[in-house]
XYZ file of C-alpha atoms in Angstrom:
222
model
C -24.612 2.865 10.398
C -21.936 5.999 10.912
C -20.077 3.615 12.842
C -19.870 0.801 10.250
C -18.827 3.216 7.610
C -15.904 4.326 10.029
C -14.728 0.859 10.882
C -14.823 0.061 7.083
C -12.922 3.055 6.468
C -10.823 2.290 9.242
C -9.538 -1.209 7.980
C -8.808 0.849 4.741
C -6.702 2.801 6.708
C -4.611 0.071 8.333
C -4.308 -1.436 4.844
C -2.935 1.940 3.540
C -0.369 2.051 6.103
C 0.648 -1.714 5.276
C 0.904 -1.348 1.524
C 3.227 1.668 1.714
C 5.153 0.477 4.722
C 6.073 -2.996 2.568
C 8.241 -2.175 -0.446
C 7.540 1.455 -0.428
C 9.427 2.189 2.745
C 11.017 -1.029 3.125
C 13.292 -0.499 0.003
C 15.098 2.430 1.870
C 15.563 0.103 5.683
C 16.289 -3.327 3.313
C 18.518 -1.450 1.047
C 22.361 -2.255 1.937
C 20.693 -5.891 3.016
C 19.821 -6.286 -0.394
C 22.215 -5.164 -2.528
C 25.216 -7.592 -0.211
C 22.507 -10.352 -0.015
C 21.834 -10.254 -4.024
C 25.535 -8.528 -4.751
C 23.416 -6.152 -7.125
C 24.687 -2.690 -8.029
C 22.724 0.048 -6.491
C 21.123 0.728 -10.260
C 19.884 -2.474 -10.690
C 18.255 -2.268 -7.530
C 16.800 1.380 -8.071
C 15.836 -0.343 -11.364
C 13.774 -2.938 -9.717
C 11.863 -0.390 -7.483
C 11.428 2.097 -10.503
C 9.830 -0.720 -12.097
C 7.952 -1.594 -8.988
C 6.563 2.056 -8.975
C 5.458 1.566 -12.767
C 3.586 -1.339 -12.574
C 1.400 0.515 -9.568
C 0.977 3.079 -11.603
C -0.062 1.164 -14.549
C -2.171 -1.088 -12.329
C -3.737 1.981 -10.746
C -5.731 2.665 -13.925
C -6.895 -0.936 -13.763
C -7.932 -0.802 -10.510
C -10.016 2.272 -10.346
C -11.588 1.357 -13.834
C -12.552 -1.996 -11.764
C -13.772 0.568 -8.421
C -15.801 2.425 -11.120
C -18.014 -0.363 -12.111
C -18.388 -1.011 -8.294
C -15.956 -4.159 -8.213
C -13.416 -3.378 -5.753
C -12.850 -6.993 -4.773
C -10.968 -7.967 -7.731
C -8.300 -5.119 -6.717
C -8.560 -6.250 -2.814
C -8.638 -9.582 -3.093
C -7.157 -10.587 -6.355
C -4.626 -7.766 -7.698
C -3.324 -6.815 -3.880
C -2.742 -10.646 -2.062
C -1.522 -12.102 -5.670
C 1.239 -8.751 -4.967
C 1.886 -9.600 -1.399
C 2.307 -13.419 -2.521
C 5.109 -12.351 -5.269
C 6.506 -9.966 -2.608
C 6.825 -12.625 0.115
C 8.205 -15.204 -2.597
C 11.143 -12.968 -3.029
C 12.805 -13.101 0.184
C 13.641 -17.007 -0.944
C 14.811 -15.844 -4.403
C 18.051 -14.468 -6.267
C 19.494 -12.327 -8.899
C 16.999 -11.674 -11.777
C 14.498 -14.031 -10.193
C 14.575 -11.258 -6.963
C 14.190 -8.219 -9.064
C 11.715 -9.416 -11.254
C 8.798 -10.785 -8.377
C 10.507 -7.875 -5.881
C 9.390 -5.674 -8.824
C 5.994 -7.498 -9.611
C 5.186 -7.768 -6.086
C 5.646 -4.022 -4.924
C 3.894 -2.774 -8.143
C 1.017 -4.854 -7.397
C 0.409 -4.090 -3.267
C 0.986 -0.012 -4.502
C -1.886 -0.873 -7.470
C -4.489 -1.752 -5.050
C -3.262 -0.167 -1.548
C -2.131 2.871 -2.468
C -4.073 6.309 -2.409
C -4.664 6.521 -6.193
C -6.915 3.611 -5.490
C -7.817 3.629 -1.492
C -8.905 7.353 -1.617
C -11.443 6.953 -4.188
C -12.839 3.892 -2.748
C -12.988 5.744 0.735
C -15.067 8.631 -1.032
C -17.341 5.713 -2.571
C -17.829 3.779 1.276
C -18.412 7.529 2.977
C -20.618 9.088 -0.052
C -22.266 11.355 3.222
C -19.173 13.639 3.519
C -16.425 12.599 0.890
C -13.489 15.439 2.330
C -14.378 13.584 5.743
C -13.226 10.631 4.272
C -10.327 10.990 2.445
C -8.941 12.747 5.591
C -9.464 10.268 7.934
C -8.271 7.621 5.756
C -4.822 9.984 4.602
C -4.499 10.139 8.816
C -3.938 6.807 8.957
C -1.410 6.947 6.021
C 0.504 8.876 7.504
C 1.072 6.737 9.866
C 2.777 4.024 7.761
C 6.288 5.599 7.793
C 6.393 6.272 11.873
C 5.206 2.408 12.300
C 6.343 0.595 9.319
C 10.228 2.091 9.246
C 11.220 1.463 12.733
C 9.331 -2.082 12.508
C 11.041 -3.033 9.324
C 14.421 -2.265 10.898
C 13.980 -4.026 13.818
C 12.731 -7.194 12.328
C 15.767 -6.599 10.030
C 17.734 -6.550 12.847
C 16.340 -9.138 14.923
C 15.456 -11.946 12.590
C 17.192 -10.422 9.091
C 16.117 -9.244 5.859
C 14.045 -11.951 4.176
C 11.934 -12.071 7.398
C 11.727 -8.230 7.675
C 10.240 -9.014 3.791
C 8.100 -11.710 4.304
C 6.372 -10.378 7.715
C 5.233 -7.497 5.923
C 3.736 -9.132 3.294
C 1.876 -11.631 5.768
C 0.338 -8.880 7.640
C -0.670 -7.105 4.588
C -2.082 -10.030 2.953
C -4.712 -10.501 5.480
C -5.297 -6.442 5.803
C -6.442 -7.136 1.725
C -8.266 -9.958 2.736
C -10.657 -8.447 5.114
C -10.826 -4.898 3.155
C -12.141 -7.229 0.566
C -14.779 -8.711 2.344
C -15.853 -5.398 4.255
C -15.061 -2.307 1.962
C -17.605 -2.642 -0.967
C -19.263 -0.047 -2.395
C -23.215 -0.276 -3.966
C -24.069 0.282 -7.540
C -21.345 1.795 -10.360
C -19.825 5.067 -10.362
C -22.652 7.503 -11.188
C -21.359 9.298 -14.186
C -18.242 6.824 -14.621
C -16.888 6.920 -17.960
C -17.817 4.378 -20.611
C -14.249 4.078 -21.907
C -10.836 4.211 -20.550
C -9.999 6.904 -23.284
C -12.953 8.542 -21.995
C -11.906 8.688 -18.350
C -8.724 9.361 -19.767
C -9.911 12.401 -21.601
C -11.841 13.568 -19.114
C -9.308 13.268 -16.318
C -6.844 15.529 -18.528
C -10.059 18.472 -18.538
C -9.661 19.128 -14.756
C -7.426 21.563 -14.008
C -6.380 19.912 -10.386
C -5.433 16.666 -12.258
C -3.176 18.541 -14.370
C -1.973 20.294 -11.529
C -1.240 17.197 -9.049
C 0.437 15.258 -12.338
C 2.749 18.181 -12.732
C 3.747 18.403 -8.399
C 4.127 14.651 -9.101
C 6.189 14.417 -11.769
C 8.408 16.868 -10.109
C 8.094 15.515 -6.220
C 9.643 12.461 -8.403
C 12.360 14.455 -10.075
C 13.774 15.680 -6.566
C-alpha cells in the first residue's frame, strides 16, 4: 500500500517537473527564438507570459476548489492536456494567434501542474504523513530546471524552436494523462469550504498565507 502511494506520488512528481519545465522555463531557452521567429518586441512577449502566469493563477483557484470536492480529474485530465494541446498548437502559429494560445496554453499546464495545485493533492494521496509528501513531491520539482533547461536547448538546437515547443507539450500531455488515471483522492476535503468566498476568507485568516502571498508578490517584483 506505502508503495502505491509513493509511485502515485511519484508520477506527480514527474508531472511537476514537466509542467514547469514547458513554458515556465522554456520562455527563458525559446526566448531570442521567439521574438526573431514572431518579430515581436520583447514586451509583447513578456506580455504573453505575464498573461500566461495569470491565467494559472486564476485557474489555480479553480482547480483546488475542484481537488476539494475530491475531483482532481477534471484538473488532470481536462484543464492540464486541453493546456498542453493549446501549447503544442502554438509552435504552428503567428503573431497574435502565438501569444494568445502561447498564453492560454502555459496558464493552463501551470493551473493544474503547478505546486499551488500538485502539493495539495500530494497531501490528499499521502494523508499518513502530509510534510512527507509535499517534500518528496517538491524533490522532484526541483528537478525540472536541471532536466528541462538543458533539454529544451538542445532540442532547440538540434531540431529548432517549434519542436523544442511541441516535444514538451507531448511528454507532458501523457504525464496528465496517467496522473489522471492514478492520483485520485477518496471522499471531499474534510472541512472544505462551502463557498469560494468562504475559502477565500478563510485562506486570508492564516497568518502563513498572508505571509507566503507577501514573499510572492515580492519574489515577483525582483
Amino acid at each position: 500500500m506505502r508503495a502505491y502511494a509513493a509511485s502515485r506520488l511519484d508520477a506527480l512528481g514527474v508531472l511537476t517537473i514537466l509542467a514547469y519545465g514547458t513554458w515556465f522555463y522554456g520562455f527563458g531557452v525559446l526566448f531570442d527564438d521567439l521574438l526573431d521567429a514572431h518579430n515581436l518586441t520583447e514586451g509583447s512577449l513578456a506580455l504573453a507570459y505575464g498573461a500566461a502566469s495569470l491565467v494559472a493563477g486564476i485557474g489555480a483557484i479553480t482547480t483546488g476548489r475542484q481537488l476539494d470536492k475530491a475531483n482532481p480529474r477534471i484538473a488532470l485530465g481536462v484543464v492540464g492536456p486541453l493546456g498542453t494541446a493549446l501549447y503544442f498548437a502554438s509552435a504552428g502559429l503567428s503573431g497574435t494567434a502565438f501569444l494568445i494560445t502561447y498564453a492560454a496554453g502555459g496558464g493552463l499546464i501551470g493551473a493544474a501542474g503547478f505546486y499551488a495545485f500538485t502539493q495539495p493533492l500530494a497531501v490528499r494521496l499521502g494523508t499518513a504523513d502530509p510534510s512527507r509528501s509535499i517534500t518528496r513531491l517538491t524533490i522532484w520539482g526541483a528537478l525540472s530546471s536541471p532536466i528541462m533547461i538543458p533539454a529544451t536547448e538542445w532540442l532547440r538546437s538540434q531540431q529548432g524552436w517549434q519542436t523544442a515547443i511541441r516535444v514538451p507539450a507531448i511528454a507532458t500531455f501523457a504525464a496528465f494523462a496517467i496522473c489522471a488515471v492514478v492520483c485520485s483522492p477518496r471522499g471531499p476535503q474534510p472541512g472544505a469550504a462551502g463557498s469560494l468566498l468562504q475559502a477565500l476568507r478563510s485562506a486570508a485568516k492564516r497568518r502563513e498565507v498572508r505571509r507566503f502571498a507577501i514573499a510572492a508578490l515580492l519574489s515577483s517584483a525582483a
